[in-house]
Amino acid sequence: MSLHYLVTGGAGYIGSHLVLALVGAQHQATVLDDFSTGHRWATEGHEVIEVDIRDLAALRSALLHRHFDGVFHFAAKSLVGESGQKPLLYYQNNVTGTANLLEVALENDWRHCVFSSTAAVYGSPQSAVIAEEHPLNPVNVYGETKLAMEQLLSAVHKQGAMHAVCLRYFNAAGAAPDAHRGEWHEPETHLIPNVLRKAAGEARPLTIFGDDYDTPDGTCIRDYIHVLDLAQAHLKAMAMLHREGGFHTLNLGSEAGYSVREILRACETTVGQPITHDIGPRRQGDPPRLVADAGRAGQILGWRATRGLREIVDSAWLWEQERQRLQAR
Ligand code: UFG
């Protein structure tokens, strides 16, 4: 059955891949975005509503009498470093914006929401592998706001008004270059695009933030999850909500950990040449190791990551070459 979904933040990295997946599954997608960080080219061919979710009156009027079978909520500020410098912007955009969206959703009787959450809600890990029961102690404003957004959804669920799934991503990576989609942030802070932008010849430093961690090679370990695997999990989560309802929090990760040096080597293999870098001090707030236990997503959604590191890096490199062409225009 073809359904019609609202995708907030659908012009962004993960949201635009979800839009592709929805269309691929014969659904309809309407993007809602303020284009503060999203890209217009990523929404071509889709209905777009341009509005800032902090503005309740504008949101209400843009969505008045619209029917959607559910909402995928990605619209959020998402830079850890920036969140400490601009906490009010993060609380307004992420928390107030979500309260506004939920208000309008309830007014219009949309009762299903899949929310883009993050492993940042856990803070510093107390175990080698993180399951959903891990204590929630975010160590930065970004993680605090994402946790508050989860709590808003939980409260509205308890009120009996909304079914919701919060998907806690580990490190989203990779791209759908054949569909002209990929990661493009300015500034870029994420490891894989930083490495590949350096490899593509950009005049920018590439620094490994700390090689003195208590890990086998001294650099931080992360769980990289392909953005196409994330998109599939969103489709399954929405389908499950329509079948069963409820409120769920689920980790999305590959359950495999790779160090920064291992990522660098994987990128060098894909690119076919060494990539110049230096070693710098630790970046504040980086835990040594973040790896998901994604068992609950397996049980509840029948989902698991199907694409490994090679596919992540190869697709990110193809996308990086296309992104360079777009940037040069
Ligand atoms: N790193 C470098 N050099 C860089 C960029 C990153 O050494 O130029 C290192 C970081 O120190 C870290 C690892 O590479 O050890 C991964 O860093 P990313 O910035 O790519 O990703 P994070 O693990 O910091 O952040 C990700 C998401 C956040 C989320 C967080 C949850 O991008 O949105 O996981 O822990 F909050």
CSV table of C-alpha atoms and ligand atoms in Angstrom, one decimal:
chain,number,residue,atom,x,y,z
A,1,MET,CA,0.0,0.0,0.0
A,2,SER,CA,1.4,3.4,-0.9
A,3,LEU,CA,1.4,5.8,2.0
A,4,HIS,CA,2.3,9.5,2.2
A,5,TYR,CA,4.9,10.6,4.8
A,6,LEU,CA,6.3,13.9,6.0
A,7,VAL,CA,10.1,14.0,6.3
A,8,THR,CA,11.4,16.9,8.4
A,9,GLY,CA,15.0,17.6,7.6
A,10,GLY,CA,14.6,15.7,4.3
A,11,ALA,CA,17.1,17.9,2.6
A,12,GLY,CA,19.9,16.7,5.0
A,13,TYR,CA,22.3,13.8,4.8
A,14,ILE,CA,20.3,11.0,6.4
A,15,GLY,CA,16.8,12.5,5.6
A,16,SER,CA,17.5,12.7,1.9
A,17,HIS,CA,18.5,9.0,1.8
A,18,LEU,CA,15.3,8.1,3.6
A,19,VAL,CA,13.3,10.0,1.0
A,20,LEU,CA,15.0,7.9,-1.7
A,21,ALA,CA,14.1,4.7,0.2
A,22,LEU,CA,10.5,5.8,0.6
A,23,VAL,CA,10.1,6.5,-3.1
A,24,GLY,CA,11.9,3.2,-3.8
A,25,ALA,CA,9.2,1.4,-1.6
A,26,GLN,CA,6.5,3.1,-3.7
A,27,HIS,CA,5.6,5.6,-1.0
A,28,GLN,CA,5.1,9.4,-1.3
A,29,ALA,CA,7.4,11.8,0.6
A,30,THR,CA,7.0,15.5,1.4
A,31,VAL,CA,10.1,17.2,2.6
A,32,LEU,CA,9.9,19.9,5.3
A,33,ASP,CA,13.2,21.8,5.7
A,34,ASP,CA,14.4,25.3,6.5
A,35,PHE,CA,17.5,24.7,4.3
A,36,SER,CA,19.8,26.1,7.0
A,37,THR,CA,22.1,23.1,6.5
A,38,GLY,CA,20.2,21.0,4.0
A,39,HIS,CA,20.7,21.1,0.2
A,40,ARG,CA,18.1,22.1,-2.4
A,41,TRP,CA,19.6,19.7,-5.0
A,42,ALA,CA,18.8,16.8,-2.6
A,43,THR,CA,15.1,17.5,-2.8
A,44,GLU,CA,14.7,17.8,-6.5
A,45,GLY,CA,11.6,15.9,-7.7
A,46,HIS,CA,9.9,16.0,-4.3
A,47,GLU,CA,7.3,18.2,-2.8
A,48,VAL,CA,9.0,20.7,-0.4
A,49,ILE,CA,7.6,22.8,2.4
A,50,GLU,CA,10.1,25.4,3.4
A,51,VAL,CA,9.6,26.4,7.0
A,52,ASP,CA,11.5,26.9,10.2
A,53,ILE,CA,10.1,24.5,12.9
A,54,ARG,CA,10.9,27.0,15.6
A,55,ASP,CA,8.0,29.2,14.2
A,56,LEU,CA,4.8,27.5,15.4
A,57,ALA,CA,2.5,29.8,13.6
A,58,ALA,CA,4.3,29.3,10.3
A,59,LEU,CA,4.5,25.6,10.8
A,60,ARG,CA,0.8,25.4,11.6
A,61,SER,CA,-0.2,27.4,8.6
A,62,ALA,CA,2.1,25.4,6.2
A,63,LEU,CA,0.7,22.1,7.4
A,64,LEU,CA,-3.0,23.1,7.9
A,65,HIS,CA,-5.4,20.3,6.9
A,66,ARG,CA,-2.6,18.2,5.4
A,67,HIS,CA,-2.8,14.5,5.9
A,68,PHE,CA,0.3,12.3,6.4
A,69,ASP,CA,0.4,8.7,7.4
A,70,GLY,CA,3.4,9.4,9.6
A,71,VAL,CA,6.3,11.7,10.2
A,72,PHE,CA,10.0,10.9,10.0
A,73,HIS,CA,11.6,13.6,12.1
A,74,PHE,CA,15.2,14.5,11.2
A,75,ALA,CA,15.2,18.3,11.4
A,76,ALA,CA,17.8,19.2,14.0
A,77,LYS,CA,21.1,20.9,14.6
A,78,SER,CA,23.6,18.2,14.9
A,79,LEU,CA,27.2,19.4,15.6
A,80,VAL,CA,28.5,18.4,18.9
A,81,GLY,CA,31.1,21.2,19.1
A,82,GLU,CA,28.7,23.9,18.0
A,83,SER,CA,26.1,22.7,20.5
A,84,GLY,CA,28.3,23.8,23.4
A,85,GLN,CA,28.9,27.2,21.8
A,86,LYS,CA,25.2,27.9,20.9
A,87,PRO,CA,23.2,25.9,23.5
A,88,LEU,CA,20.1,28.1,23.2
A,89,LEU,CA,20.0,27.6,19.4
A,90,TYR,CA,20.2,23.9,20.0
A,91,TYR,CA,17.5,23.8,22.6
A,92,GLN,CA,15.2,26.1,20.5
A,93,ASN,CA,15.8,24.3,17.2
A,94,ASN,CA,15.8,20.7,18.5
A,95,VAL,CA,13.5,20.8,21.6
A,96,THR,CA,11.1,23.7,21.0
A,97,GLY,CA,11.1,22.7,17.3
A,98,THR,CA,10.0,19.1,18.2
A,99,ALA,CA,7.4,20.4,20.6
A,100,ASN,CA,6.0,22.6,17.8
A,101,LEU,CA,6.0,19.7,15.3
A,102,LEU,CA,4.2,17.4,17.8
A,103,GLU,CA,1.6,20.1,18.5
A,104,VAL,CA,0.9,20.4,14.8
A,105,ALA,CA,1.0,16.6,14.3
A,106,LEU,CA,-1.6,16.1,17.0
A,107,GLU,CA,-3.8,18.9,15.6
A,108,ASN,CA,-3.8,17.1,12.3
A,109,ASP,CA,-4.1,13.7,13.8
A,110,TRP,CA,-0.8,12.2,12.5
A,111,ARG,CA,-0.1,9.5,15.0
A,112,HIS,CA,3.1,7.8,14.0
A,113,CYS,CA,6.6,9.2,14.3
A,114,VAL,CA,10.0,7.7,13.6
A,115,PHE,CA,12.7,10.0,15.3
A,116,SER,CA,16.3,10.4,14.4
A,117,SER,CA,18.1,10.0,17.7
A,118,THR,CA,21.8,9.3,18.5
A,119,ALA,CA,24.2,7.3,20.6
A,120,ALA,CA,25.2,10.7,22.1
A,121,VAL,CA,22.3,10.2,24.5
A,122,TYR,CA,24.4,7.6,26.4
A,123,GLY,CA,27.4,9.8,27.1
A,124,SER,CA,30.6,8.1,28.2
A,125,PRO,CA,30.1,4.4,27.8
A,126,GLN,CA,30.3,2.2,30.9
A,127,SER,CA,30.5,-1.1,28.9
A,128,ALA,CA,32.4,-2.3,25.8
A,129,VAL,CA,29.2,-2.6,23.9
A,130,ILE,CA,26.2,-0.3,24.4
A,131,ALA,CA,22.6,-1.6,24.7
A,132,GLU,CA,19.5,0.5,25.1
A,133,GLU,CA,19.5,-0.1,28.9
A,134,HIS,CA,22.8,1.7,29.2
A,135,PRO,CA,22.4,4.8,31.5
A,136,LEU,CA,21.5,8.0,29.7
A,137,ASN,CA,24.1,10.6,30.6
A,138,PRO,CA,24.8,12.9,27.6
A,139,VAL,CA,28.0,14.8,27.8
A,140,ASN,CA,27.2,17.5,25.4
A,141,VAL,CA,24.3,19.8,24.6
A,142,TYR,CA,23.6,18.1,21.3
A,143,GLY,CA,23.1,14.8,23.2
A,144,GLU,CA,21.0,16.5,25.9
A,145,THR,CA,18.6,18.0,23.3
A,146,LYS,CA,18.2,14.6,21.5
A,147,LEU,CA,17.4,13.0,24.9
A,148,ALA,CA,14.9,15.8,25.6
A,149,MET,CA,13.3,15.1,22.1
A,150,GLU,CA,13.0,11.4,23.0
A,151,GLN,CA,11.4,12.4,26.3
A,152,LEU,CA,8.9,14.7,24.5
A,153,LEU,CA,7.9,11.8,22.2
A,154,SER,CA,7.6,9.5,25.2
A,155,ALA,CA,5.3,12.0,27.1
A,156,VAL,CA,3.1,12.4,24.1
A,157,HIS,CA,2.9,8.6,23.7
A,158,LYS,CA,2.0,8.2,27.4
A,159,GLN,CA,-0.8,10.7,26.8
A,160,GLY,CA,-2.1,8.2,24.3
A,161,ALA,CA,-1.6,10.6,21.3
A,162,MET,CA,1.3,9.2,19.3
A,163,HIS,CA,3.2,6.0,18.5
A,164,ALA,CA,6.9,6.5,18.2
A,165,VAL,CA,10.3,4.9,17.6
A,166,CYS,CA,13.5,6.6,18.5
A,167,LEU,CA,16.4,5.3,16.5
A,168,ARG,CA,19.7,5.9,18.2
A,169,TYR,CA,22.3,5.9,15.4
A,170,PHE,CA,26.0,5.2,16.0
A,171,ASN,CA,28.3,6.7,13.3
A,172,ALA,CA,26.2,7.2,10.1
A,173,ALA,CA,28.5,7.0,7.0
A,174,GLY,CA,28.5,6.0,3.3
A,175,ALA,CA,26.3,7.3,0.5
A,176,ALA,CA,24.1,6.5,-2.5
A,177,PRO,CA,26.3,8.1,-5.2
A,178,ASP,CA,24.4,6.5,-8.0
A,179,ALA,CA,21.4,8.5,-6.8
A,180,HIS,CA,23.5,11.7,-6.3
A,181,ARG,CA,23.2,11.6,-2.6
A,182,GLY,CA,25.9,11.8,0.1
A,183,GLU,CA,27.2,13.6,3.1
A,184,TRP,CA,28.0,17.4,2.7
A,185,HIS,CA,28.4,19.5,5.8
A,186,GLU,CA,30.0,22.8,6.1
A,187,PRO,CA,32.0,22.7,8.2
A,188,GLU,CA,32.6,19.0,8.0
A,189,THR,CA,33.6,17.4,11.3
A,190,HIS,CA,33.1,13.7,10.6
A,191,LEU,CA,36.0,11.4,10.1
A,192,ILE,CA,35.3,9.6,6.8
A,193,PRO,CA,34.4,12.7,4.7
A,194,ASN,CA,37.3,14.6,6.3
A,195,VAL,CA,39.7,11.9,5.2
A,196,LEU,CA,38.2,11.7,1.7
A,197,ARG,CA,38.1,15.4,1.2
A,198,LYS,CA,41.8,15.5,2.0
A,199,ALA,CA,42.4,12.6,-0.4
A,200,ALA,CA,40.5,14.5,-3.1
A,201,GLY,CA,43.1,17.2,-2.9
A,202,GLU,CA,41.3,19.8,-0.7
A,203,ALA,CA,43.8,22.1,1.0
A,204,ARG,CA,42.8,21.3,4.6
A,205,PRO,CA,44.6,19.7,7.5
A,206,LEU,CA,43.7,16.1,8.4
A,207,THR,CA,44.4,15.4,12.1
A,208,ILE,CA,43.9,12.2,14.1
A,209,PHE,CA,42.5,13.5,17.4
A,210,GLY,CA,44.6,11.6,19.9
A,211,ASP,CA,46.7,8.4,19.6
A,212,ASP,CA,47.1,7.7,23.3
A,213,TYR,CA,43.7,6.2,24.1
A,214,ASP,CA,43.5,2.8,25.8
A,215,THR,CA,42.6,1.0,22.6
A,216,PRO,CA,44.8,-1.5,20.6
A,217,ASP,CA,46.3,1.2,18.3
A,218,GLY,CA,45.7,4.2,20.6
A,219,THR,CA,43.0,5.8,18.5
A,220,CYS,CA,39.2,5.9,19.1
A,221,ILE,CA,36.9,3.1,18.0
A,222,ARG,CA,33.5,3.8,16.5
A,223,ASP,CA,30.7,1.7,15.0
A,224,TYR,CA,30.1,2.9,11.4
A,225,ILE,CA,26.7,2.2,9.9
A,226,HIS,CA,25.8,2.7,6.2
A,227,VAL,CA,23.2,5.4,5.6
A,228,LEU,CA,21.3,3.0,3.3
A,229,ASP,CA,21.1,0.5,6.2
A,230,LEU,CA,19.8,3.3,8.4
A,231,ALA,CA,17.2,4.2,5.8
A,232,GLN,CA,15.9,0.6,5.7
A,233,ALA,CA,15.6,0.6,9.5
A,234,HIS,CA,13.4,3.7,9.3
A,235,LEU,CA,11.1,2.0,6.8
A,236,LYS,CA,10.8,-1.1,9.0
A,237,ALA,CA,10.3,1.0,12.1
A,238,MET,CA,7.4,2.9,10.5
A,239,ALA,CA,5.8,-0.3,9.2
A,240,MET,CA,6.1,-1.8,12.7
A,241,LEU,CA,4.4,1.2,14.3
A,242,HIS,CA,1.5,0.9,11.9
A,243,ARG,CA,1.1,-2.8,12.8
A,244,GLU,CA,1.7,-2.7,16.5
A,245,GLY,CA,2.1,0.9,17.8
A,246,GLY,CA,3.9,1.6,21.0
A,247,PHE,CA,7.0,3.6,22.1
A,248,HIS,CA,10.4,2.1,21.3
A,249,THR,CA,14.0,3.1,21.5
A,250,LEU,CA,16.4,1.1,19.3
A,251,ASN,CA,20.1,1.3,18.6
A,252,LEU,CA,21.2,1.2,15.0
A,253,GLY,CA,24.8,0.2,14.5
A,254,SER,CA,26.8,-2.5,12.8
A,255,GLU,CA,28.1,-4.0,16.1
A,256,ALA,CA,31.7,-3.8,14.6
A,257,GLY,CA,34.2,-1.3,15.9
A,258,TYR,CA,36.9,0.3,13.8
A,259,SER,CA,39.7,2.6,15.0
A,260,VAL,CA,40.5,6.0,13.4
A,261,ARG,CA,43.7,4.4,12.0
A,262,GLU,CA,41.7,1.5,10.6
A,263,ILE,CA,39.4,4.0,8.9
A,264,LEU,CA,42.3,5.9,7.5
A,265,ARG,CA,43.8,2.6,6.1
A,266,ALA,CA,40.5,1.6,4.6
A,267,CYS,CA,40.2,5.0,2.9
A,268,GLU,CA,43.8,4.7,1.6
A,269,THR,CA,43.0,1.3,0.1
A,270,THR,CA,39.9,2.7,-1.7
A,271,VAL,CA,41.6,5.8,-2.9
A,272,GLY,CA,44.8,3.8,-3.9
A,273,GLN,CA,47.3,6.2,-2.3
A,274,PRO,CA,48.6,7.3,1.1
A,275,ILE,CA,46.6,10.2,2.7
A,276,THR,CA,48.7,12.8,4.5
A,277,HIS,CA,47.7,13.4,8.1
A,278,ASP,CA,49.1,14.5,11.4
A,279,ILE,CA,48.5,13.5,15.0
A,280,GLY,CA,46.9,16.1,17.2
A,281,PRO,CA,45.6,16.2,20.8
A,282,ARG,CA,42.4,14.5,21.9
A,283,ARG,CA,39.2,16.2,20.9
A,284,GLN,CA,37.2,17.1,24.0
A,285,GLY,CA,34.4,14.8,24.8
A,286,ASP,CA,35.4,11.8,22.6
A,287,PRO,CA,34.9,8.5,24.4
A,288,PRO,CA,37.6,5.9,23.5
A,289,ARG,CA,35.1,3.3,22.2
A,290,LEU,CA,31.5,3.4,21.1
A,291,VAL,CA,30.0,0.2,19.7
A,292,ALA,CA,26.4,-0.7,19.5
A,293,ASP,CA,24.5,-3.7,20.7
A,294,ALA,CA,21.8,-3.6,18.0
A,295,GLY,CA,20.1,-6.8,19.1
A,296,ARG,CA,16.8,-5.1,20.0
A,297,ALA,CA,16.5,-3.7,16.5
A,298,GLY,CA,17.1,-7.2,15.2
A,299,GLN,CA,14.3,-8.6,17.4
A,300,ILE,CA,11.7,-5.9,17.0
A,301,LEU,CA,12.3,-4.8,13.4
A,302,GLY,CA,14.0,-7.9,11.9
A,303,TRP,CA,16.8,-5.4,10.9
A,304,ARG,CA,20.5,-5.7,10.8
A,305,ALA,CA,23.3,-3.9,9.0
A,306,THR,CA,24.0,-5.5,5.7
A,307,ARG,CA,26.8,-3.3,4.4
A,308,GLY,CA,30.3,-3.4,5.8
A,309,LEU,CA,33.2,-0.9,6.0
A,310,ARG,CA,34.4,-1.6,2.4
A,311,GLU,CA,31.0,-0.6,1.0
A,312,ILE,CA,30.8,2.4,3.3
A,313,VAL,CA,34.1,3.8,2.2
A,314,ASP,CA,33.8,2.9,-1.5
A,315,SER,CA,30.4,4.6,-1.7
A,316,ALA,CA,31.6,7.6,0.3
A,317,TRP,CA,34.6,8.0,-2.1
A,318,LEU,CA,32.4,7.8,-5.2
A,319,TRP,CA,30.2,10.5,-3.7
A,320,GLU,CA,33.1,12.6,-2.7
A,321,GLN,CA,34.2,12.8,-6.3
A,322,GLU,CA,30.7,13.8,-7.4
A,323,ARG,CA,30.6,16.3,-4.5
A,324,GLN,CA,33.8,17.9,-5.7
A,325,ARG,CA,32.3,18.3,-9.2
A,326,LEU,CA,29.2,20.0,-7.6
A,327,GLN,CA,31.4,22.2,-5.5
A,328,ALA,CA,33.4,23.3,-8.5
A,329,ARG,CA,30.3,24.5,-10.4
B,1,UFG,N1,38.2,12.1,14.1
B,1,UFG,C1,39.5,12.4,13.9
B,1,UFG,N2,39.8,13.4,12.9
B,1,UFG,C2,38.8,14.1,12.3
B,1,UFG,C3,37.4,13.8,12.6
B,1,UFG,C4,37.2,12.8,13.5
B,1,UFG,O1,40.5,11.9,14.4
B,1,UFG,O2,39.1,15.0,11.5
B,1,UFG,C5,38.0,11.1,15.1
B,1,UFG,C6,37.2,11.6,16.3
B,1,UFG,O3,38.0,12.1,17.3
B,1,UFG,C7,36.5,10.3,16.7
B,1,UFG,C8,36.2,9.5,15.4
B,1,UFG,O4,37.2,10.1,14.5
B,1,UFG,O5,37.3,9.5,17.5
B,1,UFG,C9,34.8,9.7,14.8
B,1,UFG,O6,34.5,11.1,14.8
B,1,UFG,P1,33.3,11.7,14.1
B,1,UFG,O7,33.3,13.2,14.3
B,1,UFG,O8,33.2,11.2,12.7
B,1,UFG,O9,32.0,11.1,14.9
B,1,UFG,P2,31.7,11.1,16.4
B,1,UFG,O10,31.9,9.7,16.9
B,1,UFG,O11,32.3,12.2,17.1
B,1,UFG,O12,30.2,11.5,16.4
B,1,UFG,C10,29.1,10.6,16.0
B,1,UFG,C11,28.0,11.4,15.4
B,1,UFG,C12,27.5,12.4,16.3
B,1,UFG,C13,27.0,11.7,17.6
B,1,UFG,C14,28.1,10.8,18.1
B,1,UFG,C15,27.6,9.9,19.2
B,1,UFG,O13,28.5,12.1,14.2
B,1,UFG,O14,26.3,13.0,15.8
B,1,UFG,O15,28.6,10.0,17.1
B,1,UFG,O16,28.6,9.5,20.0
B,1,UFG,F1,26.7,12.6,18.5
